[in-house]
Short mmCIF file of C-alpha atoms in Angstrom, two decimals:
data_model
loop_
_atom_site.label_atom_id
_atom_site.label_comp_id
_atom_site.label_asym_id
_atom_site.label_seq_id
_atom_site.Cartn_x
_atom_site.Cartn_y
_atom_site.Cartn_z
CA MET A 1 82.05 33.12 156.32
CA ILE A 2 84.00 31.44 153.57
CA GLY A 3 81.31 31.21 150.83
CA LYS A 4 79.95 34.79 151.32
CA PRO A 5 81.31 37.35 148.83
CA SER A 6 82.85 40.47 150.27
CA LEU A 7 81.12 43.86 149.98
CA GLU A 8 84.26 45.56 148.71
CA ALA A 9 84.39 43.19 145.71
CA ARG A 10 80.89 44.30 144.67
CA GLY A 11 81.89 47.91 144.77
CA VAL A 12 79.79 48.83 147.81
CA PRO A 13 81.21 51.88 149.62
CA LYS A 14 82.65 51.50 153.06
CA TRP A 15 80.17 53.83 154.73
CA SER A 16 77.32 51.40 153.88
CA LYS A 17 78.95 48.73 156.07
CA MET A 18 78.99 50.99 159.11
CA LYS A 19 76.19 49.97 161.45
CA LYS A 20 76.76 52.79 163.94
CA GLN A 21 76.36 55.60 161.45
CA PHE A 22 72.95 56.70 162.79
CA PRO A 23 71.95 56.79 166.43
CA ALA A 24 69.76 54.06 167.86
CA ASN A 25 67.00 56.51 168.85
CA PRO A 26 64.24 56.45 166.16
CA SER A 27 63.48 60.17 166.48
CA GLU A 28 67.12 61.12 166.00
CA ASN A 29 67.32 58.65 163.11
CA ALA A 30 64.32 60.33 161.40
CA THR A 31 65.84 63.77 161.93
CA ALA A 32 69.11 62.64 160.39
CA CYS A 33 67.29 61.13 157.41
CA PHE A 34 65.35 64.37 156.93
CA LEU A 35 68.53 66.45 156.97
CA ILE A 36 70.21 64.11 154.50
CA SER A 37 67.23 64.13 152.14
CA HIS A 38 66.96 67.92 152.37
CA THR A 39 70.67 68.26 151.59
CA PHE A 40 70.42 65.98 148.56
CA ARG A 41 67.30 67.82 147.38
CA SER A 42 69.04 71.21 147.54
CA LEU A 43 72.03 69.77 145.68
CA ALA A 44 69.70 68.42 143.00
CA TYR A 45 68.08 71.85 142.61
CA ARG A 46 71.50 73.48 142.26
CA ILE A 47 72.54 70.96 139.62
CA ALA A 48 69.29 71.53 137.75
CA ASP A 49 69.78 75.30 137.90
CA SER A 50 73.33 74.99 136.61
CA ARG A 51 72.14 72.81 133.72
CA VAL A 52 69.56 75.42 132.79
CA ARG A 53 72.08 78.26 132.88
CA VAL A 54 74.75 76.55 130.74
CA PRO A 55 73.11 77.29 127.34
CA ASN A 56 72.71 80.95 128.30
CA LEU A 57 76.43 81.20 129.02
CA PHE A 58 77.24 79.71 125.63
CA ALA A 59 74.81 82.09 123.95
CA ASP A 60 76.49 85.10 125.60
CA GLN A 61 79.90 83.92 124.43
CA LYS A 62 78.57 83.41 120.90
CA MET A 63 77.10 86.91 120.83
CA SER A 64 80.32 88.43 122.12
CA SER A 65 82.41 86.55 119.55
CA THR A 66 80.19 87.77 116.70
CA GLY A 67 80.46 91.36 117.76
CA GLY A 68 77.83 91.64 120.51
CA SER A 69 78.28 93.35 123.85
CA THR A 70 80.62 91.55 126.23
CA LYS A 71 79.47 91.17 129.83
CA GLY A 72 81.99 90.89 132.59
CA GLY A 73 84.93 90.50 130.22
CA ARG A 74 83.69 87.22 128.75
CA GLY A 75 84.22 86.48 125.08
CA LYS A 76 86.46 88.08 122.52
CA PRO A 77 86.66 91.88 122.22
CA LYS A 78 84.96 93.53 119.27
CA ALA A 79 87.37 93.62 116.34
CA SER A 80 87.96 97.10 114.94
CA LYS A 81 87.25 97.61 111.25
CA SER A 82 90.38 97.86 109.14
CA VAL A 83 91.03 101.26 107.58
CA SER A 84 92.85 101.44 104.26
CA ARG A 85 95.71 103.81 103.59
CA SER A 86 93.62 105.61 100.99
CA GLN A 87 91.00 106.40 103.64
CA LYS A 88 93.66 107.56 106.06
CA ALA A 89 95.09 109.94 103.44
CA GLY A 90 91.65 111.03 102.20
CA LEU A 91 92.29 109.85 98.64
CA GLN A 92 90.28 107.94 96.06
CA PHE A 93 93.22 106.35 94.25
CA PRO A 94 94.51 103.08 95.78
CA VAL A 95 97.62 103.69 97.86
CA GLY A 96 98.24 99.99 98.52
CA ARG A 97 98.06 99.03 94.85
CA ILE A 98 100.44 101.80 93.83
CA ALA A 99 102.84 100.73 96.59
CA ARG A 100 102.73 97.18 95.23
CA PHE A 101 103.47 98.42 91.71
CA LEU A 102 106.40 100.49 92.96
CA LYS A 103 107.88 97.48 94.74
CA ALA A 104 107.26 95.11 91.84
CA GLY A 105 108.76 97.50 89.29
CA LYS A 106 112.17 97.51 91.04
CA TYR A 107 112.52 101.26 90.57
CA ALA A 108 114.61 101.29 93.74
CA GLU A 109 115.80 98.82 96.32
CA ARG A 110 113.53 100.29 98.96
CA VAL A 111 110.23 102.19 98.82
CA GLY A 112 109.30 104.59 101.60
CA ALA A 113 105.90 104.68 103.27
CA GLY A 114 105.10 108.17 101.99
CA ALA A 115 106.05 107.57 98.35
CA PRO A 116 102.86 105.73 97.28
CA VAL A 117 100.70 108.26 99.12
CA TYR A 118 102.41 111.17 97.34
CA LEU A 119 102.17 109.48 93.95
CA SER A 120 98.50 108.62 94.50
CA ALA A 121 97.72 112.23 95.35
CA VAL A 122 99.51 113.51 92.23
CA LEU A 123 97.75 111.04 89.93
CA GLU A 124 94.38 111.83 91.49
CA TYR A 125 94.91 115.56 90.99
CA LEU A 126 95.86 115.13 87.32
CA ALA A 127 92.92 112.82 86.68
CA ALA A 128 90.50 115.25 88.32
CA GLU A 129 91.89 118.15 86.27
CA VAL A 130 91.58 116.31 82.95
CA LEU A 131 88.11 115.01 83.77
CA GLU A 132 86.86 118.46 84.72
CA LEU A 133 88.03 120.00 81.44
CA ALA A 134 86.77 117.02 79.44
CA GLY A 135 83.38 117.30 81.13
CA ASN A 136 83.20 120.97 80.19
CA ALA A 137 84.03 120.08 76.58
CA ALA A 138 81.30 117.41 76.55
CA ARG A 139 78.79 119.88 77.94
CA ASP A 140 79.72 122.48 75.31
CA ASN A 141 79.05 119.87 72.62
CA LYS A 142 75.72 118.99 74.30
CA LYS A 143 76.83 115.47 75.15
CA ASN A 144 76.29 113.51 78.35
CA ARG A 145 79.20 111.13 77.83
CA ILE A 146 82.92 111.89 77.71
CA VAL A 147 84.60 110.45 74.61
CA PRO A 148 88.27 110.61 73.53
CA ARG A 149 87.46 113.64 71.37
CA HIS A 150 86.48 115.62 74.46
CA ILE A 151 89.67 114.61 76.25
CA GLN A 152 91.72 115.70 73.24
CA LEU A 153 90.01 119.10 73.14
CA ALA A 154 90.44 119.53 76.90
CA VAL A 155 94.15 118.68 76.88
CA ARG A 156 95.13 120.66 73.75
CA ASN A 157 93.25 123.78 74.77
CA ASP A 158 95.02 123.92 78.14
CA GLU A 159 98.56 125.29 78.01
CA GLU A 160 100.04 123.31 80.91
CA LEU A 161 98.38 120.01 80.05
CA SER A 162 99.32 120.42 76.40
CA LYS A 163 102.94 120.91 77.41
CA LEU A 164 102.83 117.91 79.75
CA LEU A 165 101.18 115.64 77.16
CA GLY A 166 102.88 117.12 74.12
CA SER A 167 104.29 113.82 72.89
CA VAL A 168 101.17 111.81 73.74
CA THR A 169 98.75 110.65 71.05
CA ILE A 170 95.15 110.14 72.18
CA ALA A 171 93.43 107.43 70.14
CA ASN A 172 90.32 108.63 68.28
CA GLY A 173 90.98 112.11 69.58
CA GLY A 174 91.17 113.95 66.28
CA VAL A 175 92.86 117.33 65.89
CA LEU A 176 92.08 120.86 66.92
CA PRO A 177 90.05 122.89 64.44
CA ASN A 178 92.60 125.27 62.93
CA ILE A 179 92.53 127.02 59.54
CA HIS A 180 95.44 129.18 58.43
CA GLN A 181 94.71 132.86 58.01
CA THR A 182 95.75 132.95 54.37
CA LEU A 183 93.32 130.19 53.51
CA LEU A 184 90.34 132.07 54.84
CA PRO A 185 88.11 133.83 52.25
CA LYS A 186 88.71 137.53 51.76
CA LYS A 187 86.32 140.00 53.24
CA ALA A 188 83.58 141.05 50.77
CA GLY A 189 81.81 144.37 51.20
CA LYS A 190 83.61 146.94 49.02
CA GLY A 191 81.26 149.37 47.24
CA LYS A 192 81.17 150.34 43.54
CA GLY A 193 82.78 153.69 44.24
CA GLU A 194 85.80 152.10 45.82
CA ILE A 195 86.21 149.74 42.87
CA GLY A 196 85.97 152.61 40.35
CA SER A 197 88.44 154.79 42.16
CA ALA A 198 90.91 151.95 42.24
CA SER A 199 90.58 151.40 38.49
CA GLN A 200 91.02 155.09 37.69
CA GLU A 201 94.34 155.26 39.47
CA PHE A 202 96.00 153.11 36.85
#
């Protein structure tokens, strides 16, 4: 008819216009409707199950990205903790900082990888040696705190350290206690007989 709008203009699918989609027998028609409804119901259950499982998948990925256990290869691998060069060498002094100072000082055009490790080990050994002797000096003076005076006594009483730091002045270190032999008082203890015999000789 001319005045009747078409079904395609309304957006109605083509299969709705088919009149021979279902058989004419009512029993077969009911069976077909049951199968269709059962199919749609199972699809709805699957969609509902997938909607329920989606947050769990996101939670697993979040746990794996923050360092949790990864299941089935999902998520990012656990990042290994960075190890400093001081820990690799077993030192307390900073290898990276000393390497930066060597490069910034322009002591040479190039700085090898082992140079800062070697220098860190040498400085750590010297510091440990001085601190051990200074701690002994503080303990001898019945003190619990190391002061520059203890470092001065530790360095000047050690032959090798005194030679190494011969031209170094330690602030507030003082001097070593030293009195010349001629300035010491003479020994007293001579008896009267010895004094008389000495006077009779002249």
